[in-house]
Short mmCIF file of C-alpha atoms and ligand atoms in Angstrom, two decimals:
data_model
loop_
_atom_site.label_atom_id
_atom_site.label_comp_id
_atom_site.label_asym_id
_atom_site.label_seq_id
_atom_site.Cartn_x
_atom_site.Cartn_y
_atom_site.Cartn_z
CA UNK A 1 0.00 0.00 0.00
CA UNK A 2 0.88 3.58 -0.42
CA UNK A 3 -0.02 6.52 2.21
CA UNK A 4 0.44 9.90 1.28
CA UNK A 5 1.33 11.72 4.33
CA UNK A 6 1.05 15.63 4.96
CA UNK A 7 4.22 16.54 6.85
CA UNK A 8 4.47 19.95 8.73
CA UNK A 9 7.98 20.39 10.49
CA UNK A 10 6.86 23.73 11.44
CA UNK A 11 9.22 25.54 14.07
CA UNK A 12 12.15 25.21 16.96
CA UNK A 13 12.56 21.29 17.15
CA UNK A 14 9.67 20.69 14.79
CA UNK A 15 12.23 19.72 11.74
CA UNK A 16 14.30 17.90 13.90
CA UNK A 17 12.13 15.42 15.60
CA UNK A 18 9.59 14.79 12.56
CA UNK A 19 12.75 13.87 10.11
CA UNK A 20 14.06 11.43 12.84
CA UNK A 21 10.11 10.26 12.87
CA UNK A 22 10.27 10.20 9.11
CA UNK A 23 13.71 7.23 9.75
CA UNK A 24 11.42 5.58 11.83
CA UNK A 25 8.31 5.47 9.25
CA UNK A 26 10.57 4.31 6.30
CA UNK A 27 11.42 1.39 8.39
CA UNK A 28 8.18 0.49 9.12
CA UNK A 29 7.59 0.59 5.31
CA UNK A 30 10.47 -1.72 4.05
CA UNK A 31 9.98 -3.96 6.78
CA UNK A 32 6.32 -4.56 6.29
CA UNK A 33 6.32 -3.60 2.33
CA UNK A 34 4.64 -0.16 2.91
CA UNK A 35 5.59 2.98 1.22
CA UNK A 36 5.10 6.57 2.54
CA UNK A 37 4.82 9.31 0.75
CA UNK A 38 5.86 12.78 2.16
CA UNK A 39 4.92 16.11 1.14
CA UNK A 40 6.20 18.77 3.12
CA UNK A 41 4.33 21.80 3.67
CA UNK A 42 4.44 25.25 5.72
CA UNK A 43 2.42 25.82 8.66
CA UNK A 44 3.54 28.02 11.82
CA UNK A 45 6.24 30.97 11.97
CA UNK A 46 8.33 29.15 9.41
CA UNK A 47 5.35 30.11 7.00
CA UNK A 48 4.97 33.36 8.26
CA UNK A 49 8.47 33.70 7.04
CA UNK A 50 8.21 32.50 3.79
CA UNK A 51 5.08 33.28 2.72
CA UNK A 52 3.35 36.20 5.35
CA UNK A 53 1.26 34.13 6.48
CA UNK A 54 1.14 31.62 9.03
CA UNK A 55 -1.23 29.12 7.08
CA UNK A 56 -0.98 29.26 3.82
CA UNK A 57 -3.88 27.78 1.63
CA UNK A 58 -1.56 25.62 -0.40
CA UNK A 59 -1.15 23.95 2.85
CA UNK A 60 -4.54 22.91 3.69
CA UNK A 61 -5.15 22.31 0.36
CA UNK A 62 -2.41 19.72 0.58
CA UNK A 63 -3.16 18.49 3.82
CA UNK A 64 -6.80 17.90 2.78
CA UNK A 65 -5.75 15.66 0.24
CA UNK A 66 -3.25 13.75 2.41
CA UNK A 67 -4.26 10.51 4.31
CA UNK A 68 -2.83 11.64 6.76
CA UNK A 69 -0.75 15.03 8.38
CA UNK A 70 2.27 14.92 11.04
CA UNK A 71 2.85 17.88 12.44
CA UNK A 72 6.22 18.77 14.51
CA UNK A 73 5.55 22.18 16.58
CA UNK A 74 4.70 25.95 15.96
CA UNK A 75 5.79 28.75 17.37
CA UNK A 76 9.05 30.30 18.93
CA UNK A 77 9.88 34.05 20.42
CA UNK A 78 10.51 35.34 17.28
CA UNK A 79 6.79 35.28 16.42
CA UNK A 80 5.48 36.41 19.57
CA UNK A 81 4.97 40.15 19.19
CA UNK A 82 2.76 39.77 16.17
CA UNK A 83 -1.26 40.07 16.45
CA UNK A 84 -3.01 37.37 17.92
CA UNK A 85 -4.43 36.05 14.70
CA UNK A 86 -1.17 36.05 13.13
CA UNK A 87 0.52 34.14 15.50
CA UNK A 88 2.21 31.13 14.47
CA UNK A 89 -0.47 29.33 16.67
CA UNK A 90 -3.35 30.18 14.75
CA UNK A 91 -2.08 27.92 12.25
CA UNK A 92 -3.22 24.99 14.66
CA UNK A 93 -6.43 26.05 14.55
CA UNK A 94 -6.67 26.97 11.37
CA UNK A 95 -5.82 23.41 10.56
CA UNK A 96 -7.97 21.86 13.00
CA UNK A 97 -11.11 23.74 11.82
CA UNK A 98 -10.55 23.46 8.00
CA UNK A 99 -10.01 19.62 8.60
CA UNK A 100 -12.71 19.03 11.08
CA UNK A 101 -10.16 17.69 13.60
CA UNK A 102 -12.87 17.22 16.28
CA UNK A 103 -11.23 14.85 18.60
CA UNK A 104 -8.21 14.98 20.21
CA UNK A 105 -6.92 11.78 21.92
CA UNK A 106 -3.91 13.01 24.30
CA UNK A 107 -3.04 9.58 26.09
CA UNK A 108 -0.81 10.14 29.22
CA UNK A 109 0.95 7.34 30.62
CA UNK A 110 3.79 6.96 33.11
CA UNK A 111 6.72 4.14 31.49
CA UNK A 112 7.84 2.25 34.05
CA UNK A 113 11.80 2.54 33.08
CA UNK A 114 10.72 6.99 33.54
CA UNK A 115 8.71 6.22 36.93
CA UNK A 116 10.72 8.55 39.06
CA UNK A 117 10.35 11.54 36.83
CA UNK A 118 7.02 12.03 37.44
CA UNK A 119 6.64 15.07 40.51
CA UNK A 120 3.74 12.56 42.21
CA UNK A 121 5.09 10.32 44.86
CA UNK A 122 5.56 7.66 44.11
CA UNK A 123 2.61 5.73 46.25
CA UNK A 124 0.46 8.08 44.09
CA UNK A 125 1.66 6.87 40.18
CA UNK A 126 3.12 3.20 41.65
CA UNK A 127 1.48 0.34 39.03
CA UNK A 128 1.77 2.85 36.38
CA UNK A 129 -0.82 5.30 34.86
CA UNK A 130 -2.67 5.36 31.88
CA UNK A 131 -5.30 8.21 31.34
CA UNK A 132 -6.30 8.75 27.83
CA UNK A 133 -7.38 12.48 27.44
CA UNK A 134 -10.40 13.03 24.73
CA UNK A 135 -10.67 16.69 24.33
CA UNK A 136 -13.24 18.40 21.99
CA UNK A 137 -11.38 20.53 19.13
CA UNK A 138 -12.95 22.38 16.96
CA UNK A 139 -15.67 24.24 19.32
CA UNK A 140 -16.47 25.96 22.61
CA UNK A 141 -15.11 29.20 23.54
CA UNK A 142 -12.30 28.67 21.19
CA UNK A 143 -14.24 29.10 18.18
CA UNK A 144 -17.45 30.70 19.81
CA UNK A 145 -18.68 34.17 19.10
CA UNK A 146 -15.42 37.05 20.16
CA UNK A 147 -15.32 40.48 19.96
CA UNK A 148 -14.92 44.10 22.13
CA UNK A 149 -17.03 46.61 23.54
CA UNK A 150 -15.44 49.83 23.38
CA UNK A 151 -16.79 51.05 26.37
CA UNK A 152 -19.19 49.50 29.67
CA UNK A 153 -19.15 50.69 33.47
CA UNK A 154 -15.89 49.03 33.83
CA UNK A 155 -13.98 50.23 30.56
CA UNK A 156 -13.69 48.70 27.44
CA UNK A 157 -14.16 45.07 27.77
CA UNK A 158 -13.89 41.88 25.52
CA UNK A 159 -15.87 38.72 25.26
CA UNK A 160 -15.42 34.98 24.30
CA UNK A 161 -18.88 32.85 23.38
CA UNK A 162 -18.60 29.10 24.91
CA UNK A 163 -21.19 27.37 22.82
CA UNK A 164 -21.83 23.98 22.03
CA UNK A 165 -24.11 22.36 19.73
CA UNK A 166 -25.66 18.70 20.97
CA UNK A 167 -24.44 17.08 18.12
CA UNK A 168 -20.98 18.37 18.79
CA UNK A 169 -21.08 17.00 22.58
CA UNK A 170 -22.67 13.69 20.92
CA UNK A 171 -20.05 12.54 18.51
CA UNK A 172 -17.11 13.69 20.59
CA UNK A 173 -18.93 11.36 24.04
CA UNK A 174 -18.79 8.50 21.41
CA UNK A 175 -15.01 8.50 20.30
CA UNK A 176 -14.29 8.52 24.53
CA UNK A 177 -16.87 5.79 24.85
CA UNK A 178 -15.82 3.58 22.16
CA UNK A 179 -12.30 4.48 23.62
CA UNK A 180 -13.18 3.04 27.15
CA UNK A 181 -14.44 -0.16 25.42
CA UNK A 182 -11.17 -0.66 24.29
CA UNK A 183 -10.00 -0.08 27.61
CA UNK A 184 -10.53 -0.13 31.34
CA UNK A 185 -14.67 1.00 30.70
CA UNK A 186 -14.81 4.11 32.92
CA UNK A 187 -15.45 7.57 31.38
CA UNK A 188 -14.92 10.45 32.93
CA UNK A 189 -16.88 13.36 31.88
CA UNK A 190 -15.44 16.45 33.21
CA UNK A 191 -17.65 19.88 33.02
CA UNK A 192 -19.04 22.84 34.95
CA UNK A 193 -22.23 21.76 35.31
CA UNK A 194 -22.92 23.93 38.65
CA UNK A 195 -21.88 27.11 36.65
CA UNK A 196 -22.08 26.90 32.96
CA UNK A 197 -25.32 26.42 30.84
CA UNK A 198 -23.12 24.81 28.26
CA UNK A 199 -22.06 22.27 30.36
CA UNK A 200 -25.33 21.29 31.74
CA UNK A 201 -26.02 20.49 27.51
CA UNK A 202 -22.61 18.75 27.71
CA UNK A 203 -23.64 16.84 30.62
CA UNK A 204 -27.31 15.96 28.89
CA UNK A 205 -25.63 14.88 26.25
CA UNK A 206 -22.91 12.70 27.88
CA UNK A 207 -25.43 10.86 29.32
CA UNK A 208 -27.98 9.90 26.88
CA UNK A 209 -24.82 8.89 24.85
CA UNK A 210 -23.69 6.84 27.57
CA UNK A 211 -26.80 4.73 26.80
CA UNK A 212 -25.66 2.85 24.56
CA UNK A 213 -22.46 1.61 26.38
CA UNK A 214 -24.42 0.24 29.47
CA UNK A 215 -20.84 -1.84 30.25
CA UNK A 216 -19.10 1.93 30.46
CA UNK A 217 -19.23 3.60 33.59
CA UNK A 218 -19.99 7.18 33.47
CA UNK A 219 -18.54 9.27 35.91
CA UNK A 220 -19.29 13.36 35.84
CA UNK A 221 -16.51 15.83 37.63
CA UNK A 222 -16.89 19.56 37.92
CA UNK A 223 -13.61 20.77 36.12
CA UNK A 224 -11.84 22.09 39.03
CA UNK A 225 -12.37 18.90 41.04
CA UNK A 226 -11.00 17.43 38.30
CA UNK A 227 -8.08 19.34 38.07
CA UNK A 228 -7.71 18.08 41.98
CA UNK A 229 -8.02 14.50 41.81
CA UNK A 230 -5.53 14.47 38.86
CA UNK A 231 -2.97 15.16 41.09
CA UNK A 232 -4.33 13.66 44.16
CA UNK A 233 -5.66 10.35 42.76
CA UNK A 234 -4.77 9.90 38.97
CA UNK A 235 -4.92 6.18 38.71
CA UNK A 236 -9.06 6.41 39.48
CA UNK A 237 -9.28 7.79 35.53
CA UNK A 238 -9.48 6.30 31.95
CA UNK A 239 -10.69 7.98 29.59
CA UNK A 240 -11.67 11.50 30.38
CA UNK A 241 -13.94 13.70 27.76
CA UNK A 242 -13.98 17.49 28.06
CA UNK A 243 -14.41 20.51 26.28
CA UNK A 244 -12.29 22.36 24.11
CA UNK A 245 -10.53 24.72 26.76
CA UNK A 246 -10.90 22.70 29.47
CA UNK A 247 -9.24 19.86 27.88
CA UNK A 248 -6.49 22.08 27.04
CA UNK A 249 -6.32 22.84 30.49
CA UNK A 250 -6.61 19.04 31.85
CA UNK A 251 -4.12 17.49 29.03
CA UNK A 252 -1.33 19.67 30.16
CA UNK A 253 -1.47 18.80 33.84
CA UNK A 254 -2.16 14.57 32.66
CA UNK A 255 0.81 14.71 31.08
CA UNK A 256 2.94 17.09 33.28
CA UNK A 257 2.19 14.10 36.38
CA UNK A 258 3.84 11.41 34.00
CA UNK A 259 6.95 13.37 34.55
CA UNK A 260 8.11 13.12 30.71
CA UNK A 261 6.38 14.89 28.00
CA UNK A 262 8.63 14.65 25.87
CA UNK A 263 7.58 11.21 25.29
CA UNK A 264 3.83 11.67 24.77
CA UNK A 265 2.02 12.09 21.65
CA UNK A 266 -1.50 13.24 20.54
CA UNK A 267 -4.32 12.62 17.83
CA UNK A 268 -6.57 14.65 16.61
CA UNK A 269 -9.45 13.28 14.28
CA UNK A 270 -12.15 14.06 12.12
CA UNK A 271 -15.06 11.67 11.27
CA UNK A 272 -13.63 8.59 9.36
CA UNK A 273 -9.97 7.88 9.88
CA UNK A 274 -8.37 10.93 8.80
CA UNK A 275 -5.86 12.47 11.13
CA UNK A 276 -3.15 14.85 12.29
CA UNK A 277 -0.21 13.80 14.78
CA UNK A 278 2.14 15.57 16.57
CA UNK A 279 3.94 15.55 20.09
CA UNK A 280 2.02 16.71 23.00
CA UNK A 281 5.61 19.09 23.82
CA UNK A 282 5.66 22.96 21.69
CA UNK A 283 8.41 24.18 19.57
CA UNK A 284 11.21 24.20 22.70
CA UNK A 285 13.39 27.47 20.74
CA UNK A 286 15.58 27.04 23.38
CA UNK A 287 16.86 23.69 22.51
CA UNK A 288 16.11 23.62 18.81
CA UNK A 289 18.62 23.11 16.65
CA UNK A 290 21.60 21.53 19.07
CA UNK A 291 20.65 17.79 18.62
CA UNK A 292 18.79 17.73 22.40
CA UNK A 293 15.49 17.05 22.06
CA UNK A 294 13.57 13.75 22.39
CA UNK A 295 11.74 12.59 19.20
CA UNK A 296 9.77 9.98 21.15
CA UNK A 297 6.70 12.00 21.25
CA UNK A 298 6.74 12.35 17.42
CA UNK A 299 7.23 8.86 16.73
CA UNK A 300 4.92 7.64 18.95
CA UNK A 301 2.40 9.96 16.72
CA UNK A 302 3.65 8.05 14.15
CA UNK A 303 2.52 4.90 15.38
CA UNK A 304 -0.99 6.68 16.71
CA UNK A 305 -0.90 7.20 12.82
CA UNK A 306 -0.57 3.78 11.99
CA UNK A 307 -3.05 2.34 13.97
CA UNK A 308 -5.49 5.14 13.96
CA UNK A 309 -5.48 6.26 10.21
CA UNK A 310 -3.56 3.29 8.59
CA UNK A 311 -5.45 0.53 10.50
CA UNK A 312 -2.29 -0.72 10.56
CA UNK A 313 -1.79 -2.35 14.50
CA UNK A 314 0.79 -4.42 13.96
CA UNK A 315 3.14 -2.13 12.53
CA UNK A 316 2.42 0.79 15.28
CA UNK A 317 3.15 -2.28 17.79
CA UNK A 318 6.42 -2.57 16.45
CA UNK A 319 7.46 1.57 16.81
CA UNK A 320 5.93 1.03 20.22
CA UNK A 321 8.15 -1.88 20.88
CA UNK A 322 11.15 -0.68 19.91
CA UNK A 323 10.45 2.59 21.83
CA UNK A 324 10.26 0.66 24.80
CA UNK A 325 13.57 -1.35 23.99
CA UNK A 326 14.99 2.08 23.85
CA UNK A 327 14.26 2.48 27.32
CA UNK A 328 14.84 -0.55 28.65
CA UNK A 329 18.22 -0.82 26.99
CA UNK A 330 19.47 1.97 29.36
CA UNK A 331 19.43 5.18 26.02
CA UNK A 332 17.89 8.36 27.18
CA UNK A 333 17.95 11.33 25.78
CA UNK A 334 19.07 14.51 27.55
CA UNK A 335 15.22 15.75 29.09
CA UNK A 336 14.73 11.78 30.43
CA UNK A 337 18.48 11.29 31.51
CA UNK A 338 18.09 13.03 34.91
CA UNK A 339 22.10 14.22 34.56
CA UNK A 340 23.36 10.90 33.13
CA UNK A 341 25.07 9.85 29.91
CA UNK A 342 21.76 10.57 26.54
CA UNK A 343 22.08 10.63 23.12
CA UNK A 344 21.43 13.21 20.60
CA UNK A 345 17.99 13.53 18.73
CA UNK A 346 19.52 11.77 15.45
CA UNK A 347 21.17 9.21 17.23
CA UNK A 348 17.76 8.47 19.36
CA UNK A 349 16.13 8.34 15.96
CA UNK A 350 18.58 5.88 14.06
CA UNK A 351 18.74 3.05 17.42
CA UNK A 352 14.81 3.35 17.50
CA UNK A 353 14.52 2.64 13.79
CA UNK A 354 17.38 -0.07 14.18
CA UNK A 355 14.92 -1.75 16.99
CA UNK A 356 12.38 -2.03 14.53
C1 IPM B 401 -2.51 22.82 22.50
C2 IPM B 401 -1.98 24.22 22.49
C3 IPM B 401 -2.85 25.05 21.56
C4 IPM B 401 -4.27 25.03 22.12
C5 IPM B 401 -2.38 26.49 21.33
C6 IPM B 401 -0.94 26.53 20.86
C7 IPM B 401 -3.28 27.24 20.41
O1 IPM B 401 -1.93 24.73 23.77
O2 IPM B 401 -2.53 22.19 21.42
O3 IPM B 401 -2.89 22.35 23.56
O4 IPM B 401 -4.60 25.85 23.00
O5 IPM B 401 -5.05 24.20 21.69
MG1 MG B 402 -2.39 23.33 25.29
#
């Protein structure tokens, strides 16, 4: 078979860690008789650069007819002073919108060789930790109705709409409950239900959804308690389904507790198996370009690209696999070496695709 991929190196480490990724992905092909096609496109500061602006249509014209995009990171300093929407960020959402990217899956798990870098104790993470993240993408206040007011009681003022539509609640609550069938069968469905009239929809929603998955147990957290028992219990979760922002929010902290995220990637979806992948970890200017950073995350999107968009398990098994041998063979690189002896990004790369 041949997959034509979308590939977005974007900014800082971007390049660095998707052409290591791209080793990785050629191996796959010649060792299972796949080949992947690459066409590289500008998204991010590194189009703002080159072309003005920071998402060019060629570029979602090109990832629309991809079957599938990897993305490394946008963004860096040197973009920072311009207007918000011509920040090398809006490029995300520009591409998330124009290809309906409606679910994120951000799985956070702990691996047992990185156990002690996680800042929980470890009574709190011990038997490992696997919470797979399911935030909704393209709506709520991140989309909703914005604007300014030149002028109330207060000064001039500005507004964000959070909205959601119950179809929008409805098809994101299935992709977390046919997630927890693959898994442990617990959802959690986080909202703020004692507030928002949004999330009492959301919450409505959830549950008639949950209907149809009578061996799923549906749990419902306000957000900030949520927040809480992250930290203070974060082995009671599976699969947790939020909103746009507050999954934002939530995703950060899940992986932040695993103590290494530079090793976890992300999915986002539209309806079929189309895709984008990239690392959970931004653009890190400060390391780019010196051979430091980890590529794990991005191949690990890789294999969330195999299995997800490919339907191709057995092949994402073996990235996975040799990610852990990685480990377990003793190589780190410099963010998971805690002060010991690592490896450069390239050299990470080439022993990973070796493994495979
Ligand atoms: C993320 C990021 C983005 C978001 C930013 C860069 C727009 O924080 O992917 O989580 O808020 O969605
Ligand atoms: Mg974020």
């Amino acid at each position: 078979m041949n997959y034509n991929i979308a590939v977005v190196p974007g900014d800082g480490i971007g390049p660095e860690v998707v052409s290591e990724t791209i080793g990785v992905l050629d191996k796959v092909g010649e060792k299972f008789g796949h080949t992947f096609t690459y066409q590289y496109v500008l998204a991010g500061g590194a189009a703002i650069d080159e072309t003005g602006r920071c998402l060019p249509d060629e570029t979602v014209e090109i990832c629309k007819n991809s079957d599938a995009v990897l993305l490394g990171a946008v963004g860096g300093p040197k973009w920072d002073s311009l207007p918000g929407d011509e920040r090398p960020e809006r490029a995300l959402l520009g591409l998330r919108k124009a290809l309906g990217l409606f679910a994120n899956l951000r799985p956070a798990m702990v691996f047992d060789e990185l156990a002690d870098a996680s800042p929980l104790k470890p009574e709190i993470i011990e038997g490992g930790l696997d919470i797979a993240v399911v935030r909704e993408l393209t709506g709520g206040i991140y989309f909703g109705k914005k604007g300014t007011v030149a002028s109330t009681d207060l000064g001039p003022a500005a507004y964000d709409v959070e909205q959601y539509a119950e179809e929008e609640v409805r098809r994101i609550a299935k992709v977390a409950f046919d997630m927890a069938m693959k898994r442990n069968r617990k959802v959690t469905s986080v909202d703020k239900a004692n507030v928002l009239e949004s999330s009492r929809l959301w919450r409505r929603v959830v549950a008639e959804v949950a209907k149809d998955y009578p061996e799923v147990e549906l749990e419902n957290f306000y957000v900030d308690n949520a927040a809480m028992q992250l930290v203070r219990n974060p082995k009671q979760f599976d699969v947790i389904v939020t909103s746009n922002i507050f999954g934002d929010i939530l995703s950060d902290e899940a992986s932040q507790i695993t103590g290494s995220i530079g090793m976890l990637p992300s999915a986002s979806l539209a309806k079929g198996n189309f895709g984008m992948y990239e690392p959970v970890h931004g653009s890190a200017p400060d390391i780019a370009g010196r051979d430091l950073a980890n590529p794990i995350a991005t191949i690990l999107s890789a294999a969330m690209m195999l299995r997800y968009t490919f339907g191709l398990g057995e092949e994402a098994d073996a990235v996975e696999s040799a990610v852990k041998r990685f480990l377990s063979e003793g190589y780190r690189t410099p963010d998971i070496a805690a002060g010991k002896a690592s490896v450069g990004t390239k050299e990470a790369g080439r022993l990973i695709a070796d493994m495979i």
